[in-house]
PDB file of C-alpha atoms in Angstrom:
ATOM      1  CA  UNK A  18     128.314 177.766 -25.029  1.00 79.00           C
ATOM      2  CA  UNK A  19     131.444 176.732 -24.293  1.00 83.00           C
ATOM      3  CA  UNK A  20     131.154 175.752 -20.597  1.00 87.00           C
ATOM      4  CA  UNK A  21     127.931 174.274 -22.007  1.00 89.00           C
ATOM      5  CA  UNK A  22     130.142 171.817 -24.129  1.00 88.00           C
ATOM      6  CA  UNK A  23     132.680 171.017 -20.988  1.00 90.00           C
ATOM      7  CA  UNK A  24     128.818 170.649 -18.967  1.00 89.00           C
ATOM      8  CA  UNK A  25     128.358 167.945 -22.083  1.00 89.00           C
ATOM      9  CA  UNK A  26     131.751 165.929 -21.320  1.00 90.00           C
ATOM     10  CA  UNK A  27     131.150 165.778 -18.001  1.00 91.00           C
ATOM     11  CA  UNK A  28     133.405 168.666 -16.613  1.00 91.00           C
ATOM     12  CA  UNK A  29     132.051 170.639 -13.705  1.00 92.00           C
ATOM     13  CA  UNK A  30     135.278 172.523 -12.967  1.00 90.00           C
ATOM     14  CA  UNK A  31     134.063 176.206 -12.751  1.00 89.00           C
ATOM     15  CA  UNK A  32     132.160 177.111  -9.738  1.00 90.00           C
ATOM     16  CA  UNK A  33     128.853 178.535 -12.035  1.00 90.00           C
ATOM     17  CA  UNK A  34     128.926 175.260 -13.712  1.00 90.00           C
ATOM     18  CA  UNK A  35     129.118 173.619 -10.144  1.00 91.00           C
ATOM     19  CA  UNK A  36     126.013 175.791  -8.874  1.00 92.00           C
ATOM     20  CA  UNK A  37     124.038 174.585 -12.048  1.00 92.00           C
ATOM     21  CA  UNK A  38     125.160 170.996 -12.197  1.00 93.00           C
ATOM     22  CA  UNK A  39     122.100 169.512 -11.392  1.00 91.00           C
ATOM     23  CA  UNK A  40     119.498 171.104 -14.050  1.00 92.00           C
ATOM     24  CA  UNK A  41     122.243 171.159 -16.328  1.00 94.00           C
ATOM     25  CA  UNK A  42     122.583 167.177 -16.191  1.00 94.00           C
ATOM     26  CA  UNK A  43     118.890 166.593 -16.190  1.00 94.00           C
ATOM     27  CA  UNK A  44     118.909 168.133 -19.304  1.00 95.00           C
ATOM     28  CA  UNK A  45     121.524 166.167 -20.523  1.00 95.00           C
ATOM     29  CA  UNK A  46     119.844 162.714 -19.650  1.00 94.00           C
ATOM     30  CA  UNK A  47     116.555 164.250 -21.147  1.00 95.00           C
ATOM     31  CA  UNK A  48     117.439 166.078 -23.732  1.00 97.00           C
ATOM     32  CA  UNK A  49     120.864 167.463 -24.874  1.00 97.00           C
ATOM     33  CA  UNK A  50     123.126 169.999 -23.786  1.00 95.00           C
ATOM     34  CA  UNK A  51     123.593 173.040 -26.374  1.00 92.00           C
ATOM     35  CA  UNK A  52     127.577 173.214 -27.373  1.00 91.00           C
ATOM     36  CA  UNK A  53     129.054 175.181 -29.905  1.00 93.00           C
ATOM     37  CA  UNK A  54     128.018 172.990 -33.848  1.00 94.00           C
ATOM     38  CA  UNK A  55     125.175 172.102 -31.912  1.00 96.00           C
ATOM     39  CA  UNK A  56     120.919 173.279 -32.270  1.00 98.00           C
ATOM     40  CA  UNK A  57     119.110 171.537 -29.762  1.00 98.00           C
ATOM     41  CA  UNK A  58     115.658 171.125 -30.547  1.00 98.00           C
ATOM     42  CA  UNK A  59     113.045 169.507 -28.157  1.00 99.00           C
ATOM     43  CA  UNK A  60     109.040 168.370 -29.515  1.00 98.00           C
ATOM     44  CA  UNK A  61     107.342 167.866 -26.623  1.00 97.00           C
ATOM     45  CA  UNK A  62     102.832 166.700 -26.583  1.00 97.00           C
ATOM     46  CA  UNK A  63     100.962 167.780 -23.598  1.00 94.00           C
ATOM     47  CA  UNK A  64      97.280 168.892 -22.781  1.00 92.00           C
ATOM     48  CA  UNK A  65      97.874 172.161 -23.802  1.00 92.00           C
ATOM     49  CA  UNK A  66      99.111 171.388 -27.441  1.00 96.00           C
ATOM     50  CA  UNK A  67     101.783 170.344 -29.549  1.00 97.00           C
ATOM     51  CA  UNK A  68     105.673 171.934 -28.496  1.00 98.00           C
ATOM     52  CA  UNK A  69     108.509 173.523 -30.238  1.00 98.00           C
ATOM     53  CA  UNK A  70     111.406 174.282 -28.420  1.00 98.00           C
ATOM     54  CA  UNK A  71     114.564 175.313 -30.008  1.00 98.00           C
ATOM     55  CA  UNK A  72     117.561 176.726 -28.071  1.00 98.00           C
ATOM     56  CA  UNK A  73     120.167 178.956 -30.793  1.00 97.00           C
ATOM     57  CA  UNK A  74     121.408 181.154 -27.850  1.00 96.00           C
ATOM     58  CA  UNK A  75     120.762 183.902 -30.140  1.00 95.00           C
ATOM     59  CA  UNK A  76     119.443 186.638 -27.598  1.00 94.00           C
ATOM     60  CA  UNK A  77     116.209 187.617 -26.839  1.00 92.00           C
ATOM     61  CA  UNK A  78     116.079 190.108 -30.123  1.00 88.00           C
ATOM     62  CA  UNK A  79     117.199 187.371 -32.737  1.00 92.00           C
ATOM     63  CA  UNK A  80     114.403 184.737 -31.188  1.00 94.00           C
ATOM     64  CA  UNK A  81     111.196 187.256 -31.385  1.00 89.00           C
ATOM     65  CA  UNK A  82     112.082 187.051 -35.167  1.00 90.00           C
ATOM     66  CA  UNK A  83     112.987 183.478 -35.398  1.00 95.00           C
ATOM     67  CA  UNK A  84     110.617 182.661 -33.460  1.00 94.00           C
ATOM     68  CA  UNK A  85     107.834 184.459 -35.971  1.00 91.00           C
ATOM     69  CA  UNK A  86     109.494 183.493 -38.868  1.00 94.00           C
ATOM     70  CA  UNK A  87     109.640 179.655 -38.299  1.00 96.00           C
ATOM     71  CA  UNK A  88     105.633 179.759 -37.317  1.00 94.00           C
ATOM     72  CA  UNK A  89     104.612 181.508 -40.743  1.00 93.00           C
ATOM     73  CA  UNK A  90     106.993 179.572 -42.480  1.00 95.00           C
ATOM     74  CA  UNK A  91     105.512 176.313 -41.494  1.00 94.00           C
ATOM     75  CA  UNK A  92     102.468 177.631 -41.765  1.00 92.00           C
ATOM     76  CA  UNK A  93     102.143 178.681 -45.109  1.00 89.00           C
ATOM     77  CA  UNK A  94     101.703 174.486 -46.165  1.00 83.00           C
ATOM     78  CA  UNK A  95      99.019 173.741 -43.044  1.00 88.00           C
ATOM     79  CA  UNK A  96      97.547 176.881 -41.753  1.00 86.00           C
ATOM     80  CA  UNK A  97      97.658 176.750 -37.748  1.00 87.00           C
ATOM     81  CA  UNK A  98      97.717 179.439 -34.840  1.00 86.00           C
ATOM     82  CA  UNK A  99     100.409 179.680 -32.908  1.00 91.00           C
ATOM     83  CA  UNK A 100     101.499 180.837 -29.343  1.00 90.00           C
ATOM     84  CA  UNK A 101     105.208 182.110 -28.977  1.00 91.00           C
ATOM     85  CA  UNK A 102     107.151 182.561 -26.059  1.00 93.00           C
ATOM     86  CA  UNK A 103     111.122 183.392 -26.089  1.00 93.00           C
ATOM     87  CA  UNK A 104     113.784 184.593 -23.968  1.00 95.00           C
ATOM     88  CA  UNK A 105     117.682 185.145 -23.863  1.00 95.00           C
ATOM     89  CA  UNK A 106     118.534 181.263 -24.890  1.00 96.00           C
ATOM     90  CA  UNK A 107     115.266 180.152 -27.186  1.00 97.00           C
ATOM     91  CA  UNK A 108     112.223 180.338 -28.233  1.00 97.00           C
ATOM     92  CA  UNK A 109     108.949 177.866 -27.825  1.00 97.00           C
ATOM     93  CA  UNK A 110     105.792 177.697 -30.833  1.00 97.00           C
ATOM     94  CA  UNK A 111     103.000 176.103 -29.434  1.00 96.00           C
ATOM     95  CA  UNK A 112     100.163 175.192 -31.595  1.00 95.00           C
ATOM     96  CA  UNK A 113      97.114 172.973 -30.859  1.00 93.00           C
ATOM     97  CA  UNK A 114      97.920 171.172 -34.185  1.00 93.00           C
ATOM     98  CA  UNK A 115     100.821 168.812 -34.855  1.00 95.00           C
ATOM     99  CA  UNK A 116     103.662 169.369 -37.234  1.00 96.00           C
ATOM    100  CA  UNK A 117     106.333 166.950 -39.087  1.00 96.00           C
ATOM    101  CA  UNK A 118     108.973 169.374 -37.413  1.00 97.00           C
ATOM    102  CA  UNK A 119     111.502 166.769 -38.519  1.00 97.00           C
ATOM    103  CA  UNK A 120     110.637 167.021 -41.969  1.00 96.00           C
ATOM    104  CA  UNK A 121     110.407 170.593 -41.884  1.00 96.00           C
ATOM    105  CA  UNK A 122     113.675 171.137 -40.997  1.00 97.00           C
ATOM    106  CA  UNK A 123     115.262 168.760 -43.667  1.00 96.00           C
ATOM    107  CA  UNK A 124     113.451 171.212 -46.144  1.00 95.00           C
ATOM    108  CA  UNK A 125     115.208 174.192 -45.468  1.00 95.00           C
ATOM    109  CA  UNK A 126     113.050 175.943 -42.634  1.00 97.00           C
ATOM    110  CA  UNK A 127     116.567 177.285 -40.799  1.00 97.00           C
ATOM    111  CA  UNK A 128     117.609 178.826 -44.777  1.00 96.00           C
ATOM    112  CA  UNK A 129     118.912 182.079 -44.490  1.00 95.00           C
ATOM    113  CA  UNK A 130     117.652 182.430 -48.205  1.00 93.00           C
ATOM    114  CA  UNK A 131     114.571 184.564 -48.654  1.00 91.00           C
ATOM    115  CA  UNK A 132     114.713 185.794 -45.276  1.00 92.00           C
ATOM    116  CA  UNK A 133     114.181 189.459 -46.782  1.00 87.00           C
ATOM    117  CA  UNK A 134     111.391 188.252 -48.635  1.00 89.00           C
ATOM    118  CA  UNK A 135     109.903 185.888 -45.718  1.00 90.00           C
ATOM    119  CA  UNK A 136     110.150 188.794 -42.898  1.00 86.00           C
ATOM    120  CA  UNK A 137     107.325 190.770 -43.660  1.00 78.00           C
ATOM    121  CA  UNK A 138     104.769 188.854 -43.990  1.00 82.00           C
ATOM    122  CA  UNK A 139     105.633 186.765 -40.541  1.00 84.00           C
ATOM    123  CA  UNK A 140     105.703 190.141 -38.571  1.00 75.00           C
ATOM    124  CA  UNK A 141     102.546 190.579 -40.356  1.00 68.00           C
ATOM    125  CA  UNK A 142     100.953 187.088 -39.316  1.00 66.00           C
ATOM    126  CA  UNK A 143     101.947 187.551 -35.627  1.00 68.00           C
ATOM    127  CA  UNK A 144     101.241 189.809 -32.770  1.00 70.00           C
ATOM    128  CA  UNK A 145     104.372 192.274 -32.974  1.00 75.00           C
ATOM    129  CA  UNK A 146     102.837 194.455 -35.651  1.00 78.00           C
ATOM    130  CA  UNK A 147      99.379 194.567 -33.734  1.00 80.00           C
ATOM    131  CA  UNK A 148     100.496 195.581 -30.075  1.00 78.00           C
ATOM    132  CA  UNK A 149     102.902 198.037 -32.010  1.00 83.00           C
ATOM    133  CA  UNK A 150      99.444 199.446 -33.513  1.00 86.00           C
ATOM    134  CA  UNK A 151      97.646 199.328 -30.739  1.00 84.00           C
ATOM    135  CA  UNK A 152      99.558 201.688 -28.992  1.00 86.00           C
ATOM    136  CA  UNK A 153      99.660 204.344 -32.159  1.00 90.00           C
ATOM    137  CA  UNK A 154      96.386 203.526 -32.942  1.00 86.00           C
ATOM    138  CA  UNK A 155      95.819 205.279 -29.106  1.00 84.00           C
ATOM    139  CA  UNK A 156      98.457 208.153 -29.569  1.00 84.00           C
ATOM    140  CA  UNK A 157      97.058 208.916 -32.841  1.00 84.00           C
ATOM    141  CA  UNK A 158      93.778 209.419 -31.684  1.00 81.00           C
ATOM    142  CA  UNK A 159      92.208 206.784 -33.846  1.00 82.00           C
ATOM    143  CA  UNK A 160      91.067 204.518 -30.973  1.00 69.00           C
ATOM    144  CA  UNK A 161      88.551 207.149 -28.345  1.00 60.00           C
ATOM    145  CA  UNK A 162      89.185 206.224 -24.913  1.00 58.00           C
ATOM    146  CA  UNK A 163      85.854 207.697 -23.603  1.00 52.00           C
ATOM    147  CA  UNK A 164      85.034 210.701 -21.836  1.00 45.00           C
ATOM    148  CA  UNK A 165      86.443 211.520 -18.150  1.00 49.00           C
ATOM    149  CA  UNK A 166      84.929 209.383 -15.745  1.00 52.00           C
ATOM    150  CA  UNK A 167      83.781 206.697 -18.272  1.00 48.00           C
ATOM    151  CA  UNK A 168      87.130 204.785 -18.655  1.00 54.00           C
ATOM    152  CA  UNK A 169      87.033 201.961 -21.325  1.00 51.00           C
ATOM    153  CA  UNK A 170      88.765 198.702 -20.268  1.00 50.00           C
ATOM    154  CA  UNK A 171      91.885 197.691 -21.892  1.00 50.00           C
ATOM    155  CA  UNK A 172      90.016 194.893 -23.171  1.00 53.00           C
ATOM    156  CA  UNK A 173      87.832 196.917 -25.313  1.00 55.00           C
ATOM    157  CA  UNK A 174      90.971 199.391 -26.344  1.00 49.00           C
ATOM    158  CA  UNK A 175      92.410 196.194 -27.583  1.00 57.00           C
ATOM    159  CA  UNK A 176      89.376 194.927 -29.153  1.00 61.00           C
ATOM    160  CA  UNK A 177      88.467 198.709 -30.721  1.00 75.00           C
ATOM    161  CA  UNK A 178      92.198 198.866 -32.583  1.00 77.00           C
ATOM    162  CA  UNK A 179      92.091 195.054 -33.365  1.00 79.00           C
ATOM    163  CA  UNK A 180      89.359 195.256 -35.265  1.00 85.00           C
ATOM    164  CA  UNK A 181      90.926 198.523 -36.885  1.00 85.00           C
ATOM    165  CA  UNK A 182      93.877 196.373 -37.184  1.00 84.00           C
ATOM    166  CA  UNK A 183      92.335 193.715 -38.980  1.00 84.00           C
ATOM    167  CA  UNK A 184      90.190 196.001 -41.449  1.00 87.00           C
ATOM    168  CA  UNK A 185      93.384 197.743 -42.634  1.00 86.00           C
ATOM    169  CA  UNK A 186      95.432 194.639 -43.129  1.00 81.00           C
ATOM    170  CA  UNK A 187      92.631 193.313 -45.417  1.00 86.00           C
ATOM    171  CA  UNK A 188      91.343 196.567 -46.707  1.00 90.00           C
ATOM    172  CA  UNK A 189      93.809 199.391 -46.886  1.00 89.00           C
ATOM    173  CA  UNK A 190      97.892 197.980 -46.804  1.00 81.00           C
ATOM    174  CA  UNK A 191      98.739 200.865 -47.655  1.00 89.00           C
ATOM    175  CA  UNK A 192      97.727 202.880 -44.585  1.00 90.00           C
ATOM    176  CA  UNK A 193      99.743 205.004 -42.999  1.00 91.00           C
ATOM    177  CA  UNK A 194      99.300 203.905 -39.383  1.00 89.00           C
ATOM    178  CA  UNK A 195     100.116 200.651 -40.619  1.00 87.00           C
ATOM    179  CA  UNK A 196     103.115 200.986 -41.993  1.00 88.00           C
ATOM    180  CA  UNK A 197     104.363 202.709 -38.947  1.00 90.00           C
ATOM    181  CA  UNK A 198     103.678 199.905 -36.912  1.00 86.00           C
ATOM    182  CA  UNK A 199     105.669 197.411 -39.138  1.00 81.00           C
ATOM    183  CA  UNK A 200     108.294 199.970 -39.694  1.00 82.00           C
ATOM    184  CA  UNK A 201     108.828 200.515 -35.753  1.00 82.00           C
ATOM    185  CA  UNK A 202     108.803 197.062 -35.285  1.00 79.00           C
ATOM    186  CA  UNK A 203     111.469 196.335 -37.676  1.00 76.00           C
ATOM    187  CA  UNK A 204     112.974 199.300 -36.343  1.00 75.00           C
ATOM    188  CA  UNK A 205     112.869 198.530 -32.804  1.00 73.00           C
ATOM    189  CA  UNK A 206     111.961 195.292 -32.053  1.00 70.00           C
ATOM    190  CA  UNK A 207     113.669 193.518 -34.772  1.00 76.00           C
ATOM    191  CA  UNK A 208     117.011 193.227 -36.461  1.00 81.00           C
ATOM    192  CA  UNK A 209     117.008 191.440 -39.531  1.00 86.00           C
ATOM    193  CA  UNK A 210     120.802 191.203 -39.830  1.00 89.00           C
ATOM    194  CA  UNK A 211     121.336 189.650 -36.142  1.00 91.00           C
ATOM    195  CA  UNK A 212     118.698 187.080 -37.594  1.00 93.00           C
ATOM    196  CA  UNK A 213     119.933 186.397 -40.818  1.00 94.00           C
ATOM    197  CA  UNK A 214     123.398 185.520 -38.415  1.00 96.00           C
ATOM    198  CA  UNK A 215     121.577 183.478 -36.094  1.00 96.00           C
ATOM    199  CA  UNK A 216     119.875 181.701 -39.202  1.00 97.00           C
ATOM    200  CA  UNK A 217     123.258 181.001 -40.933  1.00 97.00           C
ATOM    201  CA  UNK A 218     124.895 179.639 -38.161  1.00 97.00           C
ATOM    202  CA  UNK A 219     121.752 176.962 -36.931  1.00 97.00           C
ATOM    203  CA  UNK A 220     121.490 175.928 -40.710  1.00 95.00           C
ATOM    204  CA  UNK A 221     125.109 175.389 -40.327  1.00 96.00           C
ATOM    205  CA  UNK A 222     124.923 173.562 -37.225  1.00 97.00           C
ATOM    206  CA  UNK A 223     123.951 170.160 -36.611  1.00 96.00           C
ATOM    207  CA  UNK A 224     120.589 169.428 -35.569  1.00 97.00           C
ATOM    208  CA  UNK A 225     119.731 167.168 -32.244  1.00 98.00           C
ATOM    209  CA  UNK A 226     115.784 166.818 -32.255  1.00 98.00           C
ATOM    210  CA  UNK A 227     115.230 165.373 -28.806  1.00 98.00           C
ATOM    211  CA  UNK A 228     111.435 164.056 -27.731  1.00 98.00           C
ATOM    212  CA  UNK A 229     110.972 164.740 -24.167  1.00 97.00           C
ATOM    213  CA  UNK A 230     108.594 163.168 -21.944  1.00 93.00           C
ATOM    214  CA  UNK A 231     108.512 166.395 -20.201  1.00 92.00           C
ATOM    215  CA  UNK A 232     109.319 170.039 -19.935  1.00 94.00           C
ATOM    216  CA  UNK A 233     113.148 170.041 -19.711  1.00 96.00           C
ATOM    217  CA  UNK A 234     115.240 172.204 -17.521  1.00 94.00           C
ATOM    218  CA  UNK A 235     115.695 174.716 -20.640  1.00 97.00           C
ATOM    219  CA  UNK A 236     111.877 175.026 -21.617  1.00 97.00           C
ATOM    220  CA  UNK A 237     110.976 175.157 -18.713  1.00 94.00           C
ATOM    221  CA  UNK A 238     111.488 178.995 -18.169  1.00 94.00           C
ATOM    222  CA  UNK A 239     109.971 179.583 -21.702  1.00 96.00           C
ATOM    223  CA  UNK A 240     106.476 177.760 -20.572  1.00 93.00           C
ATOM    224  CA  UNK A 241     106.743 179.893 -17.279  1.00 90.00           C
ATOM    225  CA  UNK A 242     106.793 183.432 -19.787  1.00 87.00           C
ATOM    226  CA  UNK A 243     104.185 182.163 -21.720  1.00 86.00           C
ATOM    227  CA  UNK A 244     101.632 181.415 -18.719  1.00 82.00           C
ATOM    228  CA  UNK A 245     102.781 185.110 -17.298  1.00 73.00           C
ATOM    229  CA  UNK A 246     100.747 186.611 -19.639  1.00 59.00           C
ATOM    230  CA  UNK A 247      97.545 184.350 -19.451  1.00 56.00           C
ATOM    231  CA  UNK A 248      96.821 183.775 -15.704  1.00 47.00           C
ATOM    232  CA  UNK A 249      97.028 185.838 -12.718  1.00 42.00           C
ATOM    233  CA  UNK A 250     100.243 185.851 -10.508  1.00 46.00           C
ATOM    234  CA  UNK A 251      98.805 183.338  -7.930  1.00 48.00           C
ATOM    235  CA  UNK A 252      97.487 180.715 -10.177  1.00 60.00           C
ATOM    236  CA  UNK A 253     100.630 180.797 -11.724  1.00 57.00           C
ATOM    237  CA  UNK A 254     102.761 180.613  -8.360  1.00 64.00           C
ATOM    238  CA  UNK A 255     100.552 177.699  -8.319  1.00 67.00           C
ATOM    239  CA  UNK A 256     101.045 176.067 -12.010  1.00 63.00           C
ATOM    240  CA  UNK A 257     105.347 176.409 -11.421  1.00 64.00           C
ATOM    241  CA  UNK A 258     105.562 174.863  -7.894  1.00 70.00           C
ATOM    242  CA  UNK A 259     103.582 172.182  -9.080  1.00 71.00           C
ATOM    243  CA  UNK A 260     105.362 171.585 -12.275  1.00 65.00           C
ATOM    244  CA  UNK A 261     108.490 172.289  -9.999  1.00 69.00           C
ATOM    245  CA  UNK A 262     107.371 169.183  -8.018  1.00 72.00           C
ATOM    246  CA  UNK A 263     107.042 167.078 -10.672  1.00 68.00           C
ATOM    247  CA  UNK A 264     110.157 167.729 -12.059  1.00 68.00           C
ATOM    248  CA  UNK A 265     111.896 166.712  -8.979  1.00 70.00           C
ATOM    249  CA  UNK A 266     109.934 163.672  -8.925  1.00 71.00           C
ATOM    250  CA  UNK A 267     111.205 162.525 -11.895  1.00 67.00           C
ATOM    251  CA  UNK A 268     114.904 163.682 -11.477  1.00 64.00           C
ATOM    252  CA  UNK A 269     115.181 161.447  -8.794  1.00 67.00           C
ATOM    253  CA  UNK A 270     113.775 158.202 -10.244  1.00 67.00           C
TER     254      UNK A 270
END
């Protein structure tokens, strides 16, 4: 963060800030820069829905919560589904609806308070707790992967413990198989206390809620994950080179 902030004055003197000075200063005339005091937070429309991008440098742990809490927490007051992507410097929520982000963080959605509370139930609306049961819902036997030589897809694995998944959440919260899902999740996958930092510190910080045109340099990479796990690896070879070309395009108008 801090070369980040010398990036933000201008200073290139360090050859890695050299060797990223162009990306780094389209961000800067698009967006913002992240510096230390500083949550950069970009809202961007396009044909595949309505953006969140928010870059906390928190590490890849810290933004699978964040990234799960913010979605339930907004939510909770206008139901919507939500796609999340996230990697070592942010996160991205993508949802076919649109949100008064602005307003929502002016009420408190970066509070630290009730996180205890608030952290259950967002595991529980998002897909961490269900691939965690998917996979014990195969160990354990309860999802019957055919006899040899008739192989069920993993499509209708995932469809066989979803629907297990879904039955127990409404019918049974006390099962055992589901509370070792959530429990390995929290366990493994999440640490409440590295979020409750993270939280503290971008409720401390001061907010810059940019409106891109376009994808910037830094959400780039987090649209990139997200498409990973939809399309196949030509078509998205495809999808990146093109967005890569547009990109340039427009960094040298």
């Amino acid at each position: 963060m801090t070369m980040l902030a010398r990036a933000a004055d201008g200073i290139y003197d360090e050859p890695e800030l050299r060797a990223v000075r162009p990306p780094l200063e389209l961000q800067q005339k698009w967006s913002a820069l992240p510096e230390p005091g500083v949550l950069v937070v970009e809202l961007l429309k396009s044909r595949e829905g309505h953006h969140f991008f928010c870059h906390p440098f928190a590490g890849r742990i810290a933004h699978i919560g964040l990234g799960a809490l913010l979605a339930w927490r907004v939510a909770r007051d206008k139901p919507g589904t939500f796609s999340i992507s996230i990697n070592d410097y942010g996160f991205e929520l993508l949802c076919a609806q649109a949100f008064d982000w602005a307003a929502q963080l002016e009420n408190g959605l970066l509070s630290p308070d009730e996180l205890d509370h608030d952290i259950l139930p967002s595991l529980n609306s998002s897909e961490l707790s269900l691939r965690r049961f998917r996979e014990i819902a195969r160990v354990s036997g309860l999802v019957f992967q055919a006899h040899p030589g008739q192989q069920k897809s993993a499509r209708q694995l995932q469809a066989s413990s979803g629907l297990f998944y879904e039955i127990f959440r409404q019918h049974d919260r006390g099962n055992l198989l589901l509370g070792q899902a959530d429990t390995e999740v929290l366990l493994q996958e999440l640490d409440v206390r590295r979020i409750r930092f993270a939280l503290e510190r971008m409720n401390a910080n001061r907010v810059v809620l940019t409106r891109p045109k376009k994808p910037t340099p830094f959400a780039f990479p987090l649209i990139v994950g997200r498409l990973r796990e939809k399309v196949s690896t030509e078509k998205l070879a495809d999808r990146v080179e093109r967005v890569l070309a547009e990109l340039e395009r427009a960094a040298q108008r």
